[in-house]
XYZ file of C-alpha atoms in Angstrom:
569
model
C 41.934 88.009 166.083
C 45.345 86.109 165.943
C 47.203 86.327 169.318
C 50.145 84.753 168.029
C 52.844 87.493 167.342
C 55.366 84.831 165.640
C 54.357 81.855 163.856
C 56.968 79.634 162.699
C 55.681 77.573 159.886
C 57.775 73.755 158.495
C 61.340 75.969 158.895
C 64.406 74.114 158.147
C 68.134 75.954 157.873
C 71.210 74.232 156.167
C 74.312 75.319 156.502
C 76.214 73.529 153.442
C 75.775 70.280 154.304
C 74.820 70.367 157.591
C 71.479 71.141 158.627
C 70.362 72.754 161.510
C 66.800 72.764 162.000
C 64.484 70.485 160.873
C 60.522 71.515 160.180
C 60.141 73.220 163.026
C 56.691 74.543 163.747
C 55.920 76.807 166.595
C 53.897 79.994 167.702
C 54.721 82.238 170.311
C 51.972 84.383 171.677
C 51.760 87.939 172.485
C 52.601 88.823 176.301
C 54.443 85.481 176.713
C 57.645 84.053 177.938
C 58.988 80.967 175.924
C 61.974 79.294 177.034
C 63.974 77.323 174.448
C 66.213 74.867 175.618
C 68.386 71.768 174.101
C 72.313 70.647 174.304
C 75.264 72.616 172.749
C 74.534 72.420 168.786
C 70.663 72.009 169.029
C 69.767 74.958 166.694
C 68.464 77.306 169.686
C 70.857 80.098 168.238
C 70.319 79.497 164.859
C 66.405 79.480 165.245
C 66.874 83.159 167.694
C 68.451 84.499 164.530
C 65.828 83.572 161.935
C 63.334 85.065 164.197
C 65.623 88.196 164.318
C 65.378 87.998 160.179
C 69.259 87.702 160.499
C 69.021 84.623 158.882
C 66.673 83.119 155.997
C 65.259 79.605 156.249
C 66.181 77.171 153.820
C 62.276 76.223 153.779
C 59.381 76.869 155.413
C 57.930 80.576 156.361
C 58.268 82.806 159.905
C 55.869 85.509 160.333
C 56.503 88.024 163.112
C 53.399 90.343 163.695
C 52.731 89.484 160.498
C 55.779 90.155 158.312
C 57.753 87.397 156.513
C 61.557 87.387 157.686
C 62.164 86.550 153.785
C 60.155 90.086 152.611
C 59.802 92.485 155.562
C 63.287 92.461 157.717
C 63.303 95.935 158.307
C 59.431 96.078 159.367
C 60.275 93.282 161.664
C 63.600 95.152 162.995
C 60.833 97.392 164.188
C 59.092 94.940 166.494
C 61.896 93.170 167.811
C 65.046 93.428 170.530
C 67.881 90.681 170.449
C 70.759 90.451 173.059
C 72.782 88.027 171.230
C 75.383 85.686 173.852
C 78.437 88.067 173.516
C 76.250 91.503 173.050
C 78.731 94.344 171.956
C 79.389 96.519 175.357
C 81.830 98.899 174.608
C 83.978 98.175 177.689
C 85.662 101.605 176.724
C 82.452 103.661 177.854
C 80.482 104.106 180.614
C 77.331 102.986 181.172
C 75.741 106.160 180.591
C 78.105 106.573 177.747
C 77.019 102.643 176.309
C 72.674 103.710 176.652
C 73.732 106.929 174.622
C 74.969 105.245 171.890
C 72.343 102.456 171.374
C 70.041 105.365 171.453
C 71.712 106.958 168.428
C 71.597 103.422 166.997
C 68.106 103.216 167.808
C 67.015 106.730 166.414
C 65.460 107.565 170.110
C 66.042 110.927 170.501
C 64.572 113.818 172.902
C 61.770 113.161 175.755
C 61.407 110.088 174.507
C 65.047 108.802 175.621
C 65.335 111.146 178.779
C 62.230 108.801 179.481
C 63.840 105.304 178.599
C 66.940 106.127 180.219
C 64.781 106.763 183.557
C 63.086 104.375 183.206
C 65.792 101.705 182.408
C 68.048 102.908 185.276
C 65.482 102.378 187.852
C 64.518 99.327 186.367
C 68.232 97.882 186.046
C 69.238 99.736 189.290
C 72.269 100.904 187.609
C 71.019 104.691 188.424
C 74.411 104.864 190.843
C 77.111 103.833 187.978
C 76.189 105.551 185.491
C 79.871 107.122 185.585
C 81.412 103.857 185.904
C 82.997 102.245 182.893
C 81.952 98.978 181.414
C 84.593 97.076 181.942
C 84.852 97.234 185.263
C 81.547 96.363 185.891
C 80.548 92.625 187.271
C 79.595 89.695 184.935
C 75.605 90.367 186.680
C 76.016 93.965 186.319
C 76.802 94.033 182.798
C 74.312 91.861 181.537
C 71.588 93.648 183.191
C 73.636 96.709 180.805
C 73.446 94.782 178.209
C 69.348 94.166 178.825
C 68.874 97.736 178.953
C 71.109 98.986 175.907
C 68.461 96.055 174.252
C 65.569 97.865 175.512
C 66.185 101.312 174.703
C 63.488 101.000 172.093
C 60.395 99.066 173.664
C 59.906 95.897 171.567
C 56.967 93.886 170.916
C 59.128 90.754 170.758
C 62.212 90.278 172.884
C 65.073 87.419 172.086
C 67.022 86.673 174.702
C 70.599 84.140 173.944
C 71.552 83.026 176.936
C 71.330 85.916 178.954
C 72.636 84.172 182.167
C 75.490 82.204 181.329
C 78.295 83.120 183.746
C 76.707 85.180 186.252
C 75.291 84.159 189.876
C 72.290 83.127 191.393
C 72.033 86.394 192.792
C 72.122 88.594 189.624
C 70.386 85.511 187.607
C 67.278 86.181 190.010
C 67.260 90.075 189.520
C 67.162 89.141 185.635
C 64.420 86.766 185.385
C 62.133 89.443 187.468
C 62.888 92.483 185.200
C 62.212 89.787 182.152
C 58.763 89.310 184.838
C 58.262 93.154 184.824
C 58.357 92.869 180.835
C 55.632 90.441 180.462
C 53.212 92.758 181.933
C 53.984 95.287 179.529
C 52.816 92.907 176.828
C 55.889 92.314 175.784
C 56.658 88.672 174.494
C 60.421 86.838 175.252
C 61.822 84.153 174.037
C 65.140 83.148 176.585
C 67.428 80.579 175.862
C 68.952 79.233 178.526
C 71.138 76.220 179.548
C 70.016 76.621 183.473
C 67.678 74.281 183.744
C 65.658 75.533 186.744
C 65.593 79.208 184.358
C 63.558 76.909 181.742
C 61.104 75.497 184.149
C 59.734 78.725 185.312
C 58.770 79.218 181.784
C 55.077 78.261 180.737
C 56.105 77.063 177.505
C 59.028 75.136 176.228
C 60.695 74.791 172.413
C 63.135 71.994 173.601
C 65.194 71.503 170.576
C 68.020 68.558 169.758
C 70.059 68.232 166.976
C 68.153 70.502 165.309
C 64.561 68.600 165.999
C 61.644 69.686 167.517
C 61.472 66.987 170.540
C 58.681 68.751 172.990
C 56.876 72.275 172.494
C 54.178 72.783 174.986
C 53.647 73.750 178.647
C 56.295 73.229 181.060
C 54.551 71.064 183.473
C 53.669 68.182 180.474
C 56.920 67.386 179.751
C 57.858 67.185 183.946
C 54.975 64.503 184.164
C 57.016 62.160 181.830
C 59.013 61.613 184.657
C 56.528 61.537 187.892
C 57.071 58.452 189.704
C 60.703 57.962 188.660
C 62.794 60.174 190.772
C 64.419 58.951 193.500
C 67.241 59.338 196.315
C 69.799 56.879 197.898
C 69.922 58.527 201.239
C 71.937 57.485 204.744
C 74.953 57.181 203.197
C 78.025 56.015 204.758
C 80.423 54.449 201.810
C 81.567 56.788 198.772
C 78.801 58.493 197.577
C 81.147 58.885 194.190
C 81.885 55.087 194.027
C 78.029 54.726 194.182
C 76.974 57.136 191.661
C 79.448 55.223 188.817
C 77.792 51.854 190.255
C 74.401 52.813 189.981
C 74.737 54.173 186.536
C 76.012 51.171 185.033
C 72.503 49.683 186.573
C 70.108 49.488 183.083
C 67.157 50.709 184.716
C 68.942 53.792 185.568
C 68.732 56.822 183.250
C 70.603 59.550 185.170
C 72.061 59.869 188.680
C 74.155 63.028 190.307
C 74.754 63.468 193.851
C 72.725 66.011 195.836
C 74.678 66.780 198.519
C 75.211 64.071 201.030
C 72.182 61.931 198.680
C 72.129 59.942 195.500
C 69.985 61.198 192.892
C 68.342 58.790 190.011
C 65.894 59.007 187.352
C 65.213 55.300 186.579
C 63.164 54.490 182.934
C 60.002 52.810 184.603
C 57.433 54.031 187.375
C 57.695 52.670 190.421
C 60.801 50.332 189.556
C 63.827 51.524 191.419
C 66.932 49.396 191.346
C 67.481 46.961 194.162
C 70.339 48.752 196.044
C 71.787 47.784 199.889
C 70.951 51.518 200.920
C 67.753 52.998 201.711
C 65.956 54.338 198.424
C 63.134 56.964 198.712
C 60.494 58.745 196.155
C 61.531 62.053 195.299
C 59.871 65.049 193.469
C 60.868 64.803 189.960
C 62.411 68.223 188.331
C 62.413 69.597 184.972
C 65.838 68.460 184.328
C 64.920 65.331 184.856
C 62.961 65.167 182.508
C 65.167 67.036 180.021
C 67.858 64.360 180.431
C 65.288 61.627 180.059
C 63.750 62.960 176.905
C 67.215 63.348 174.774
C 67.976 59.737 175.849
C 69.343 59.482 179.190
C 72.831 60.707 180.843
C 76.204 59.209 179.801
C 76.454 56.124 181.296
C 79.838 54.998 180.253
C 82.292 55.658 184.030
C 84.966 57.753 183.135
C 87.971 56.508 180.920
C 89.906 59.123 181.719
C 90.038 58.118 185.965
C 91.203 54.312 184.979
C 94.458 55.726 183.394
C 95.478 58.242 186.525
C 96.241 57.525 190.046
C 97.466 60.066 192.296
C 99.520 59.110 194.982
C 100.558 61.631 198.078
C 101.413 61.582 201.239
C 99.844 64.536 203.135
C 96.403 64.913 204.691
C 95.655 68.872 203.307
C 96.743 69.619 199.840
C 95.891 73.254 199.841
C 96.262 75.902 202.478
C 95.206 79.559 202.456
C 96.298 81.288 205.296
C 95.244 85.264 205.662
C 94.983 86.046 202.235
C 94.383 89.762 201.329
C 94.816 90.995 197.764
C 94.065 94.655 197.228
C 93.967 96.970 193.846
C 94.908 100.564 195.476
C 92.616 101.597 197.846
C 90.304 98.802 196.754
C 90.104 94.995 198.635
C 89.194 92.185 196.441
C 89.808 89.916 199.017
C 90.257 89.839 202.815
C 91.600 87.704 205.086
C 90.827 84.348 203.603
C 91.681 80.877 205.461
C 90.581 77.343 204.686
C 92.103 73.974 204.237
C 91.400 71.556 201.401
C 91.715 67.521 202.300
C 93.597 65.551 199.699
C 90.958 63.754 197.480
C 88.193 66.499 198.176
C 86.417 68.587 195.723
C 86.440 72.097 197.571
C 83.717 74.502 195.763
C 84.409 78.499 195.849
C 81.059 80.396 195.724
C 80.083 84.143 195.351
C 78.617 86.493 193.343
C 79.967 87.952 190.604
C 82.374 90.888 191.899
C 82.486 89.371 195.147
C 86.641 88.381 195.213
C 86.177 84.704 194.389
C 87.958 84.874 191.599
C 90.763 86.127 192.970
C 90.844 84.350 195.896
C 90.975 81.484 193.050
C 94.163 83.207 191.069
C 95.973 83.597 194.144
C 96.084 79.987 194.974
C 96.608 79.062 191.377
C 100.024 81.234 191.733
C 98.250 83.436 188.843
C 98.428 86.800 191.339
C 100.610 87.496 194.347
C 98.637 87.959 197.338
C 99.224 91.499 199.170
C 99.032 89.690 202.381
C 99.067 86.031 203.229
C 100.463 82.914 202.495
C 99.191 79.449 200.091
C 100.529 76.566 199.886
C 99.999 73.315 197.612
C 100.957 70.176 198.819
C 103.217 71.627 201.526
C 105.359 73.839 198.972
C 104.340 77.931 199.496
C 103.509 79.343 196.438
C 105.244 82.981 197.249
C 108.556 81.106 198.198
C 108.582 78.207 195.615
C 106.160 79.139 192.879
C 107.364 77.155 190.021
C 107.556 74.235 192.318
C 104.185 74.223 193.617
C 102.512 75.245 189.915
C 104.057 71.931 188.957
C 102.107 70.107 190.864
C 98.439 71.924 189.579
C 95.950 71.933 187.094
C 94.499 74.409 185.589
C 91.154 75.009 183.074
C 90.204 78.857 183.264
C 86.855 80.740 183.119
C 87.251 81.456 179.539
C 88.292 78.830 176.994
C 92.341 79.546 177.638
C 93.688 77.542 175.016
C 95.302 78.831 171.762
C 92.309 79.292 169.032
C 94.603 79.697 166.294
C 96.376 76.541 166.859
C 95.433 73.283 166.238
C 94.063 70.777 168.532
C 97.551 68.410 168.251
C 99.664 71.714 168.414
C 97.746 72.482 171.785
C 98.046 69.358 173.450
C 102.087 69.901 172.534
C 102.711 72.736 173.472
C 100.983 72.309 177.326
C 102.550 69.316 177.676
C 105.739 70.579 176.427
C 105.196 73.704 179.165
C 104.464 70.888 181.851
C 107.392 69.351 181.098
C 106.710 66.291 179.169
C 108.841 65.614 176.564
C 109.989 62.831 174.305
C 107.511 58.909 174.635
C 106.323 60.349 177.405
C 104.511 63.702 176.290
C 103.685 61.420 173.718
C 101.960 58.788 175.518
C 100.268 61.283 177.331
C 98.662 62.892 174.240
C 97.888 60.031 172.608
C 95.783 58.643 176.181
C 94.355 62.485 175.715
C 93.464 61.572 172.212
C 91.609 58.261 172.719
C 89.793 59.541 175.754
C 88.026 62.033 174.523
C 87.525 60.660 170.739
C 90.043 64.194 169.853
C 91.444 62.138 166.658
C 88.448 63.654 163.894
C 89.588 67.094 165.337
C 93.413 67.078 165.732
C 94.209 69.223 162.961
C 91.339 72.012 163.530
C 91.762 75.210 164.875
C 90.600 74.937 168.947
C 88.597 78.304 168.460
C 86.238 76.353 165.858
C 85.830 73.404 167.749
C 81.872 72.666 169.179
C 82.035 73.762 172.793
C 81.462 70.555 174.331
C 84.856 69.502 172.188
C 86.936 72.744 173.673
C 86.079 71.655 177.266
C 86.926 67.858 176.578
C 90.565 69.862 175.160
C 90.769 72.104 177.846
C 90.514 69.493 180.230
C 92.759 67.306 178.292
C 95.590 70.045 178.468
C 95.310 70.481 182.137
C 95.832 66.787 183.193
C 97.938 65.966 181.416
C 101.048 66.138 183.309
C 98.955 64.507 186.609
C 99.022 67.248 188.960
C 97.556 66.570 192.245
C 95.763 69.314 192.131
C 93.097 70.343 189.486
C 91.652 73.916 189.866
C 88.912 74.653 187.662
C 87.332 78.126 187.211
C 83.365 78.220 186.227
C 84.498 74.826 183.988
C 81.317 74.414 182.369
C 79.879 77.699 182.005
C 77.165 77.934 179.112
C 77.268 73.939 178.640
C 74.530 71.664 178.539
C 73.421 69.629 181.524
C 74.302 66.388 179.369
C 78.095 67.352 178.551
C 78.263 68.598 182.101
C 77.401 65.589 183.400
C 80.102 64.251 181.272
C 82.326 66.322 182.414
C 81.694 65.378 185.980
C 81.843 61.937 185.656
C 85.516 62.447 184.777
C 86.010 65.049 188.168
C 84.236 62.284 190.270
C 86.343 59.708 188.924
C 89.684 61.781 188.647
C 88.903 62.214 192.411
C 88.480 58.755 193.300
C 91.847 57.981 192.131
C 93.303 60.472 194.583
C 93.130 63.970 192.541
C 92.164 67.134 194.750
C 90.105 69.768 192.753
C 89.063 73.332 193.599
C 85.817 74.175 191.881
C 84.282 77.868 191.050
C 80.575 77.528 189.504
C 77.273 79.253 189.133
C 75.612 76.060 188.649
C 74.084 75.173 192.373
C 73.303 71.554 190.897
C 76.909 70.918 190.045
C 77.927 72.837 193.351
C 76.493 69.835 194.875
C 78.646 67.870 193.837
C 81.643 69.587 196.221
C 82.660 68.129 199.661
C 82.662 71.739 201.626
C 82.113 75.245 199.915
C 83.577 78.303 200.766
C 80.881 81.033 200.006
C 82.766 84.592 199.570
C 80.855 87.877 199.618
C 81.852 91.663 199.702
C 85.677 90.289 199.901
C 85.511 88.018 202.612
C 84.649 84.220 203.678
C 81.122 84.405 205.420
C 80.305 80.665 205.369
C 81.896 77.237 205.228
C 80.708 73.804 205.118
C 78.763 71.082 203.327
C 76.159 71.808 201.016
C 73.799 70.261 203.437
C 75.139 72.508 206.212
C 74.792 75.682 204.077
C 71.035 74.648 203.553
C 70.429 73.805 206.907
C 72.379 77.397 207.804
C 70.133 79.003 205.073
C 66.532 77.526 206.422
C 63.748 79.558 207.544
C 60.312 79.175 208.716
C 59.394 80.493 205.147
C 61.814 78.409 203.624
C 62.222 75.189 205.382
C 63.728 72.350 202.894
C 66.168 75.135 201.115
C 67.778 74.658 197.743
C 71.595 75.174 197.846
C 70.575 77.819 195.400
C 68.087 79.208 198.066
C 70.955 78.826 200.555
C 73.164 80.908 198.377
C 70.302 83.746 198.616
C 69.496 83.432 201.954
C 73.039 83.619 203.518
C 74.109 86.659 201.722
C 70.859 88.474 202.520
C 71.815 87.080 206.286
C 75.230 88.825 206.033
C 73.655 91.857 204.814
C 70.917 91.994 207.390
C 73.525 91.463 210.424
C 76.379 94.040 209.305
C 73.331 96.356 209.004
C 71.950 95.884 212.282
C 75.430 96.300 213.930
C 76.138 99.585 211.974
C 73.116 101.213 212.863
């Protein structure tokens, strides 16, 4: 008897002249979890949807529990569940409201729904907001919505696009063991991800790239590429940044980031580390580690954009939050926050979803008034002086901010024309942005139809450009591929060496790593401060010794929750 419920035989999918897969052949058994993986562009959408039967290969078959996506779609809309990245909440509705109507969708009517909706709520815990609308329901929250509106039919055959992007460790954790719970229904899921650490808790990987098949196996085979080639600089006490770029111009090198107060690199040859003046240890290598080394290695090029900027000031703190309280009615976003940001730091902002980082993050920016409290950016108060002190900031939002319907030349105008630049030099400054970030095949495109990797390098571009000496950036790489985020940060580590300050919101603890101190806000207010290595070493336990910062992000919340608990009852 064939186990395999899909079987994905030589498929190849054009798209005019551009094609996007390229002979792939795959199975994916019954009762399975397959993780597909690969950078921005690699086909991992395009291959979910000819699964789904949305699409039709150019060549080559797929069979799904037995039916040809060509022949049989609506047979194999029978099998199958797909939460595509942007699935259609109606923000509008409540969640009770939302499972109704993808149970009229559905055709599950009766006992039968009373059942799923049970069943789902319990399994979602979402049993206690059932009244509450959409909308105002956390990124975590409404994914875990989303996963049940998906599963108001059981499926044989689950697809899961990026289920995770934006939300936190927290809520990422809840989701991976309800897609757990799943598998021992039988059910089989296939969940793309671009977290890394997600994919290696799969047992199988379809790692895709540029629309080739480049590894499809277990997990574990493709980490053993790399045993014997991880290592960390440790007992560090020059710039850790400075030493990163140096390193990665080293040819045996393949990838580097830092790890907290360490040097991580992936070098191309067992046992051969570079000959460095620091102390150099074996490390366990990590899936992403091999990932990287696979598709070729990391950028190695040091950062263009840092050798054209230098940021000059003459204050020690560049950023001060003092007692700030925002509150929506009778509701507190955020209470009583205080920290102070060195000039040249990069100062990370951590929470869950819901939790009030974000606007913690919008106060500072200037983009919301504060109910209590005062900020201040480079000595000027925000409240008293805001257009003064926005001058001097940077800003890349969440959500790609810039204006789709322009082009990518009418963009970089008009934000430099709102920063004030005018004349040679918002020219100048545009044309540095241009030959930067190799913008010229894409100045007269629309933003919104740009690759995604491209709309960061422009978002970026636009929020530089006027060389504030402060760059905030709010969950900057969100849904972006570990190799254009470690593009990305090879500008931020450079940007900083030439004197920039950034604030930094993520849900990516490996990029987290990357901050000086991090501010970790829960439930409204501040409940830790420090390095990463001092959240970690906050975080350990005797069942947990050597914690991950993502582990310490866990653990100190649960600690929070555990100690206001005790003292209540």
């Amino acid at each position: 008897m064939n186990s395999a419920l899909v079987e994905i035989n030589d498929v190849s999918k054009k798209f005019d002249l551009f094609t996007a897969l390229k002979n792939i052949q795959a199975t994916i058994p019954k009762g399975k979890l397959i993780g597909l993986v690969g950078p921005d562009g690699s086909g991992k959408t395009t291959l979910i949807r000819l699964i789904a039967s949305l699409l039709v290969p150019t060549s080559g078959d797929i069979l799904v529990g037995g039916f040809n996506t060509r022949g049989d779609p609506s047979n194999i809309t029978n099998l199958i569940s797909y939460m595509p990245q942007k699935f259609g909440l109606y923000e509008d509705l409540t969640v009770m409201q939302n499972l109704n109507l993808y149970a009229d969708i559905q055709g599950v009517l009766g006992e039968e729904r009373e059942e799923a909706f049970k069943r789902l709520l319990g399994f979602t815990r979402l049993q206690p907001f059932t009244d509450r609308l959409a909308g105002a329901l956390s990124g975590g929250m409404k994914q875990k919505l989303g996963l049940a509106c998906t599963l108001v039919r059981k499926p044989q055959l689950l697809l899961l696009d990026e289920p995770s992007v934006g939300v936190d460790p927290i809520s990422r954790r809840e989701l991976w063991k309800m897609v757990q719970d799943l598998l021992k229904e039988d059910i089989s899921v296939v969940w793309s991800t671009a977290y890394l650490d997600e994919a290696e808790k799969c047992e199988t990987i379809l790692l895709l790239s540029e629309g080739n098949l480049l590894f499809y196996g277990p997990t574990h085979k493709l980490t053993e590429r790399v045993e014997e080639r991880a290592y960390l600089i440790t007992d560090i006490h020059e710039n850790k940044r400075q030493i990163l770029e140096d390193i990665m111009a080293h040819p045996s090198v393949i990838d580097g980031t830092i790890q907290g107060k360490d040097v991580r690199l992936v070098v191309k040859d067992k046992k051969t580390p570079p000959q460095v003046p620091f102390k150099i240890v074996p490390t366990k290598p990590r899936f992403e580690d091999a990932f990287i080394d696979i598709l070729g290695g990391a950028p190695k090029e040091a950062s263009k954009l840092a050798k054209t900027i230098k940021i000059e000031t003459s204050r020690d703190i560049l950023v001060e939050a003092e007692g700030l309280t925002k509150r929506f009615g009778s509701f507190t976003a955020a209470q009583d926050i205080t920290f102070k940001i060195q000039a040249g730091e990069i100062f990370g902002l951590l929470g869950p979803n819901g939790a009030g980082k974000s606007t913690t993050f919008k106060m500072l920016c200037g983009l919301l008034k504060p109910t209590l409290g005062t900020s201040f950016v480079n000595g000027v108060s925000l409240q008293k002086a805001p257009g003064e002190a926005r001058a001097q900031i940077g800003y890349m939002a969440q959500k790609f901010s810039l204006y789709g319907n322009l082009s990518v030349l009418q963009n970089m105008q008009f934000f430099s024309g709102a920063y004030n630049l005018f004349g040679k030099e918002q020219k100048d400054a545009i044309d540095q942005m241009i030959e930067t970030f190799h913008l010229q095949p894409y100045l007269h495109q629309s933003a919104e139809t740009l690759p995604l990797g491209f709309k960061q390098r422009l978002a970026l571009s636009c929020a530089i450009m006027h060389r504030p000496k402060v760059l905030f950036l709010d969950e900057p790489t969100s849904g972006v591929d570990p190799i254009t985020r470690r593009e990305f940060w090879s500008h931020i580590n450079g940007l900083v060496q030439r004197g920039m300050t950034v604030m930094v919101t993520t849900h990516f603890m490996d990029e987290a790593e990357y901050c000086d101190r991090i501010a970790l806000i829960y439930q409204s207010k501040m409940i830790a401060l420090g390095t990463p290595d001092d959240l970690k070493e906050k975080a350990a336990t005797p069942q947990i010794p050597f914690p991950t910062l993502e582990d310490a992000f866990v653990g100190l919340i649960e600690q929070y929750d555990k100690e206001r608990n005790n003292v209540s009852s």
